Coordinates of N, CA and C in Angstrom, one line a residue:
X1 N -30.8 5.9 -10.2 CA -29.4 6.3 -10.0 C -28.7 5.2 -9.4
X2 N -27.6 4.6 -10.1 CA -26.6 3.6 -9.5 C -25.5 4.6 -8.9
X3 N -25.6 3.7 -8.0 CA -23.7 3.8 -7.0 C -23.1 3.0 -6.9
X4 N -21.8 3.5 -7.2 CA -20.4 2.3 -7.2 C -20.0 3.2 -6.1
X5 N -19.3 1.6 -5.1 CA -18.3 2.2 -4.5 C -17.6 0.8 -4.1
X6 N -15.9 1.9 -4.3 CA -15.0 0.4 -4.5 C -14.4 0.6 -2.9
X7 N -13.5 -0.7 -2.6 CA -12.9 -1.0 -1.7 C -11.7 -2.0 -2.2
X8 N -10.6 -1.8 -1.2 CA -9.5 -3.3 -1.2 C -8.5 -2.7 -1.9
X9 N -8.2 -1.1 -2.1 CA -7.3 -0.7 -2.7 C -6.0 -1.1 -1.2
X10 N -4.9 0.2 -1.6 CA -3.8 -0.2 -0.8 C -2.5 -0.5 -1.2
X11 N -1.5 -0.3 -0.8 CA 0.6 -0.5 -0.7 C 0.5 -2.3 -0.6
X12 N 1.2 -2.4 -1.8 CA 1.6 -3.9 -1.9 C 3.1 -4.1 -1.9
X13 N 4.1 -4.9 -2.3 CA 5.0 -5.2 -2.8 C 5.2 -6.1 -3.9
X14 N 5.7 -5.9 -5.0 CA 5.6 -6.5 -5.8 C 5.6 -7.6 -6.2
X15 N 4.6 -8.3 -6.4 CA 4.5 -10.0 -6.6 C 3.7 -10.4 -6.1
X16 N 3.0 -9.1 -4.6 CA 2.2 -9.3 -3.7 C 0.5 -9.5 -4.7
X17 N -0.7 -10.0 -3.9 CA -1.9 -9.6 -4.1 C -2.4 -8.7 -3.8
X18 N -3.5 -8.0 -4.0 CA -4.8 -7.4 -3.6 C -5.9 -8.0 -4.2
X19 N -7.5 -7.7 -3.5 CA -8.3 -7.4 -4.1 C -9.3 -6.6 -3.9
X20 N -10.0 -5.8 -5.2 CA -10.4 -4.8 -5.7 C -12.4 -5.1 -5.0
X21 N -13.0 -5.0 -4.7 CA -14.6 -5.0 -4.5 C -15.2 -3.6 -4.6
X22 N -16.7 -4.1 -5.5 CA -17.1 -2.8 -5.7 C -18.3 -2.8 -5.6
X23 N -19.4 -2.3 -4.6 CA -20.9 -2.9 -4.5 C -21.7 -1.8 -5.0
X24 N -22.2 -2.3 -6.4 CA -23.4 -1.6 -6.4 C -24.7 -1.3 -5.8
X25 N -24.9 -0.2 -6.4 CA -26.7 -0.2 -5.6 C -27.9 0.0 -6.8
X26 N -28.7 0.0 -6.8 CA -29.5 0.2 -7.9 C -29.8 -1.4 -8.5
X27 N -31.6 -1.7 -9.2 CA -31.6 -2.8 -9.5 C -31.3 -3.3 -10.7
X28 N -30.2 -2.7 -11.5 CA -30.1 -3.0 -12.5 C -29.1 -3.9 -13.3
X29 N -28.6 -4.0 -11.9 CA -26.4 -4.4 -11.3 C -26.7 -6.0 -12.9
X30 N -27.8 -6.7 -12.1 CA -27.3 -7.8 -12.9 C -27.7 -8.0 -14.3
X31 N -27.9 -7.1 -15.0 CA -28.7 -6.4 -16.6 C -27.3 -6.0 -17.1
X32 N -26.4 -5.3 -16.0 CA -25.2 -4.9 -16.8 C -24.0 -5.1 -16.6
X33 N -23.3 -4.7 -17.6 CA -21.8 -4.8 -18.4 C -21.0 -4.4 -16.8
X34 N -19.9 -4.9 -16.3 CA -19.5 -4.1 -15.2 C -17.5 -3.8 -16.0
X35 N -16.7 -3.0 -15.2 CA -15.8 -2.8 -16.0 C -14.9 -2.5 -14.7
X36 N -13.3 -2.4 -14.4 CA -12.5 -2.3 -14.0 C -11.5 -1.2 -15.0
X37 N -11.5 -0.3 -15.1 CA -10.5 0.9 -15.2 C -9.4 1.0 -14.5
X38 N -8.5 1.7 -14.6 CA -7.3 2.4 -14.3 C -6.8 3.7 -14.6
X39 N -6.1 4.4 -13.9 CA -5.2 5.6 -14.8 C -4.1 6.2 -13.7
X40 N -3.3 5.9 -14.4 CA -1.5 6.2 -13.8 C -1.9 8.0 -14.3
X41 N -1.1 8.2 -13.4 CA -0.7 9.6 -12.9 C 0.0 10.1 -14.7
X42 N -0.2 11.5 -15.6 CA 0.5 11.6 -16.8 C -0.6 10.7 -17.8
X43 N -1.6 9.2 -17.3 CA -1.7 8.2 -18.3 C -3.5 7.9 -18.2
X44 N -3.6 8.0 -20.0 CA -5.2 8.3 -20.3 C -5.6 7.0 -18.8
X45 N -7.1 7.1 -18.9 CA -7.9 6.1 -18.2 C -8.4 4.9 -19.2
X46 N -7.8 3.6 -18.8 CA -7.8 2.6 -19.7 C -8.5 1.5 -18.9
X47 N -9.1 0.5 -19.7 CA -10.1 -0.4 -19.0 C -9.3 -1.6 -18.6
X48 N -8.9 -2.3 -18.0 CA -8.4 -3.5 -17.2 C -9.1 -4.5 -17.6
X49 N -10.2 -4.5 -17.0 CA -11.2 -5.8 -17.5 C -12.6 -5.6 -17.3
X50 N -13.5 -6.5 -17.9 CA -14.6 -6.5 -18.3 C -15.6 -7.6 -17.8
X51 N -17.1 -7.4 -17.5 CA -17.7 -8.9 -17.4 C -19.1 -8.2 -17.9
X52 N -19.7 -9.2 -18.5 CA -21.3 -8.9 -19.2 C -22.1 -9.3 -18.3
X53 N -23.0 -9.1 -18.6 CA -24.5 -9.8 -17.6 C -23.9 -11.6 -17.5
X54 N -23.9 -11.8 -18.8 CA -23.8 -13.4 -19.0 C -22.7 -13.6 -18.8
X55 N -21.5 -13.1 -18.1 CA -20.0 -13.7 -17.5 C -19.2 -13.6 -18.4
X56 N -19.3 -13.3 -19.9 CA -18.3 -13.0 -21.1 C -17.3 -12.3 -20.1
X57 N -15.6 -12.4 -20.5 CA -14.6 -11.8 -19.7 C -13.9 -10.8 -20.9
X58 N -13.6 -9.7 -20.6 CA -12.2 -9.1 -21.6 C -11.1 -9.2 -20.4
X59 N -10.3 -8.5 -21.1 CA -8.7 -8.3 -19.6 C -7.9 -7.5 -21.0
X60 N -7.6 -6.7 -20.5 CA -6.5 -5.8 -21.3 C -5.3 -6.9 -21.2
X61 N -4.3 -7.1 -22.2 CA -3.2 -7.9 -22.5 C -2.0 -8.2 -21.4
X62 N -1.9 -6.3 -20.8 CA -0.7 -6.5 -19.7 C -1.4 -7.3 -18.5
X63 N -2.8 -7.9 -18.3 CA -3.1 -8.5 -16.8 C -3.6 -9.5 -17.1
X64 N -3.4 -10.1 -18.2 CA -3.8 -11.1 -18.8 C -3.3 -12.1 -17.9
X65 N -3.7 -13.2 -17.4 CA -3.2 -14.5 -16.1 C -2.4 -13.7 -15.2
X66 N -2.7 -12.9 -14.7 CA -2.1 -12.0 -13.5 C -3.8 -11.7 -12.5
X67 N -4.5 -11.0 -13.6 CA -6.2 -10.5 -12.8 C -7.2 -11.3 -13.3
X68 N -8.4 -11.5 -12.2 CA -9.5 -11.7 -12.6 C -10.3 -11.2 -12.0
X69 N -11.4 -10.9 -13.2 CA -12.9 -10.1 -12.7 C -13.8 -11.2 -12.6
X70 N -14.4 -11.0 -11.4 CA -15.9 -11.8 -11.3 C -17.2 -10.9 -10.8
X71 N -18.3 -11.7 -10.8 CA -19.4 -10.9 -10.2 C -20.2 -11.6 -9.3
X72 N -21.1 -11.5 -8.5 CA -21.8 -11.9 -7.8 C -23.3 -10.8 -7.7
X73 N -24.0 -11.9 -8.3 CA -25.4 -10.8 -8.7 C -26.5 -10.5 -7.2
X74 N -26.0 -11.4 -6.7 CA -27.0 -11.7 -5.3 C -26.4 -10.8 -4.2
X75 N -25.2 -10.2 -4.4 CA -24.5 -9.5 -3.9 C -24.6 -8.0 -4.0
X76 N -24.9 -7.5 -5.7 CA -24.7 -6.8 -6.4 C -23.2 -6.1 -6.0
X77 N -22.4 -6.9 -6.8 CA -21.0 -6.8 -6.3 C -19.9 -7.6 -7.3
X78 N -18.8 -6.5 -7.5 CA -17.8 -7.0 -8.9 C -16.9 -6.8 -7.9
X79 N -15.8 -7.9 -8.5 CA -14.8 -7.8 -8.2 C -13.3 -7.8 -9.2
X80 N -12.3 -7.4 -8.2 CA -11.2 -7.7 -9.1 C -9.9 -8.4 -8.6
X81 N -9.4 -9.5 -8.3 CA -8.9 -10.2 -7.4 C -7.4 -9.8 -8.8
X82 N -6.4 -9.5 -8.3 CA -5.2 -8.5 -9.1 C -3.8 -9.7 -7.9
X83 N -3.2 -10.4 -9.1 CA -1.8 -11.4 -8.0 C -0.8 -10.6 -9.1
X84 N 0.4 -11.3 -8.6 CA 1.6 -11.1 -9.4 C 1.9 -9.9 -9.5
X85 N 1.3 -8.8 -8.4 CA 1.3 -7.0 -8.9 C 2.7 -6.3 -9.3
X86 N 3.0 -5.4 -9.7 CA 4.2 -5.0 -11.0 C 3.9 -3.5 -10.7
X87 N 5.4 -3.0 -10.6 CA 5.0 -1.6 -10.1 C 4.3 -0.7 -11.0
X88 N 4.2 -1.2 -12.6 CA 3.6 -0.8 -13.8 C 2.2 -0.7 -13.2
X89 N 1.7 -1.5 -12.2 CA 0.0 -1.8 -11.6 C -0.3 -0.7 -10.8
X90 N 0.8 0.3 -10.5 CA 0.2 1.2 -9.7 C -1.0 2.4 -10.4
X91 N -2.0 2.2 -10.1 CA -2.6 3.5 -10.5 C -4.5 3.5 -9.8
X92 N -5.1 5.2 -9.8 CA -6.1 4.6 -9.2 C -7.1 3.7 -10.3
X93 N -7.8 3.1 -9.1 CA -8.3 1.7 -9.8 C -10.3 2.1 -9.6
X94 N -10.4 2.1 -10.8 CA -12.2 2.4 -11.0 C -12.9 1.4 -11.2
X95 N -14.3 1.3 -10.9 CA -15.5 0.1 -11.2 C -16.3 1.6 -11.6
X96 N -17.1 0.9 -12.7 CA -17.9 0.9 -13.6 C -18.7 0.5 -14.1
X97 N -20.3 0.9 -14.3 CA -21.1 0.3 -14.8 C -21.6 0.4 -15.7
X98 N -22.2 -0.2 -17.2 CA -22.6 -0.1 -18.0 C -24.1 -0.1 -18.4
X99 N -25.0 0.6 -19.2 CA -26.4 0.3 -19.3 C -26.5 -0.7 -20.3
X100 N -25.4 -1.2 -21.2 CA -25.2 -2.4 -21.9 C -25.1 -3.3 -21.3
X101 N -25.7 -4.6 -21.5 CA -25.6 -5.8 -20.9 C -24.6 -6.7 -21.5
X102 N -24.3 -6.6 -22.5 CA -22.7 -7.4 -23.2 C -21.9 -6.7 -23.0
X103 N -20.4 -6.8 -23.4 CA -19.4 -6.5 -23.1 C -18.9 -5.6 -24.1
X104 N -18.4 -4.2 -23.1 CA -17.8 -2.9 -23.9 C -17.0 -2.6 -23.6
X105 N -15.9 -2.2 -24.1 CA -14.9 -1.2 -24.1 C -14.6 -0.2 -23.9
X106 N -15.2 0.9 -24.5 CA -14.9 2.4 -24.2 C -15.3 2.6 -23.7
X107 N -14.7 3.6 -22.7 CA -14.9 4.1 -21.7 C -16.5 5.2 -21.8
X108 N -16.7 5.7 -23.0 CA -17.7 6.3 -22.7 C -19.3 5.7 -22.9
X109 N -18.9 4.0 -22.9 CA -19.9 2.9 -22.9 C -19.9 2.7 -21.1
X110 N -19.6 3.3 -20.8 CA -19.9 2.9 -18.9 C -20.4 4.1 -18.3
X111 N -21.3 4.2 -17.6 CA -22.5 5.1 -17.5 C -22.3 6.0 -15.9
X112 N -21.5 4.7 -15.5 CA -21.9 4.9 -13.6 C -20.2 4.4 -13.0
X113 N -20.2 5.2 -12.2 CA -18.4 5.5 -11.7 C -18.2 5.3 -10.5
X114 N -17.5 4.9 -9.8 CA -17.3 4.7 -8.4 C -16.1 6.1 -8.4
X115 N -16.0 5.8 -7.0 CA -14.8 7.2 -6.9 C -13.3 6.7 -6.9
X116 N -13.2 5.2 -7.0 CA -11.6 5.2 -7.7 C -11.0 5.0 -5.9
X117 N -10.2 3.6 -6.2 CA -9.4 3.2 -5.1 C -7.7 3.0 -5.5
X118 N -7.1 3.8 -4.6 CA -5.4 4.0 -5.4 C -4.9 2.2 -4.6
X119 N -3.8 2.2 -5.8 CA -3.4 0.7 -5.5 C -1.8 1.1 -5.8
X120 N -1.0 1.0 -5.1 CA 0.6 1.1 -5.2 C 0.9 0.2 -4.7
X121 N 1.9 -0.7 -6.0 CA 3.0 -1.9 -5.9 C 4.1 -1.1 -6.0
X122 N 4.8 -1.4 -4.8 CA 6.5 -0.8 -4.8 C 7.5 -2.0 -5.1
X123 N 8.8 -1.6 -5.3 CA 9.9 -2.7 -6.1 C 10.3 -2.9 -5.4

């Protein structure tokens, strides 16, 4: 059984940073796909960004040179370091793990959930 659990949510101002950390447990952290979700209040749960075993990156379009996902396998720990924040960035913010080791998208390709850290950018 894996556990996520995130940290580094929090009230920003817009333009301000955060960053997102999310430490797994279980030994299988560095075998897999890890993922960054979102979902605004009214709005489906949509993936943010992505990292594979082997560092492949996705990033949904709107956080495109705004966010980045990294990992640290010695850690067993993803991150998501979020600049430029946009009150559109408010929502809670999920880590994710996959039993795939390349990089996936849907959401029902991530296996293992953390419980979701709220992030609000105000204007």
């Amino acid at each position: 059984q894996v556990q996520l659990v995130e940290s580094g949510g929090g009230l920003v101002q817009a333009g301000g940073s955060l960053r997102l950390s999310c430490a797994a447990s279980g030994r299988t952290f560095s075998s897999s796909a890890m993922g960054w979700f979102r979902q605004a209040p009214g709005k489906q749960r949509e993936l943010v960004a992505a990292i594979s075993s082997g560092g492949r990156l996705y990033y949904v379009d709107s956080v495109k040179d705004r966010f980045t996902i990294s990992r640290d396998n010695a850690k067993n720990s993803v991150y998501l370091q979020m600049n430029s924040l946009k009150p559109e960035d408010t929502a809670v913010y999920y880590c994710a793990g996959s039993a795939y080791s390349w990089l996936v998208s849907a959401t029902s390709a991530y296996d293992y959930w953390g419980q979701g850290t709220q992030v609000t950018v105000s204007s």
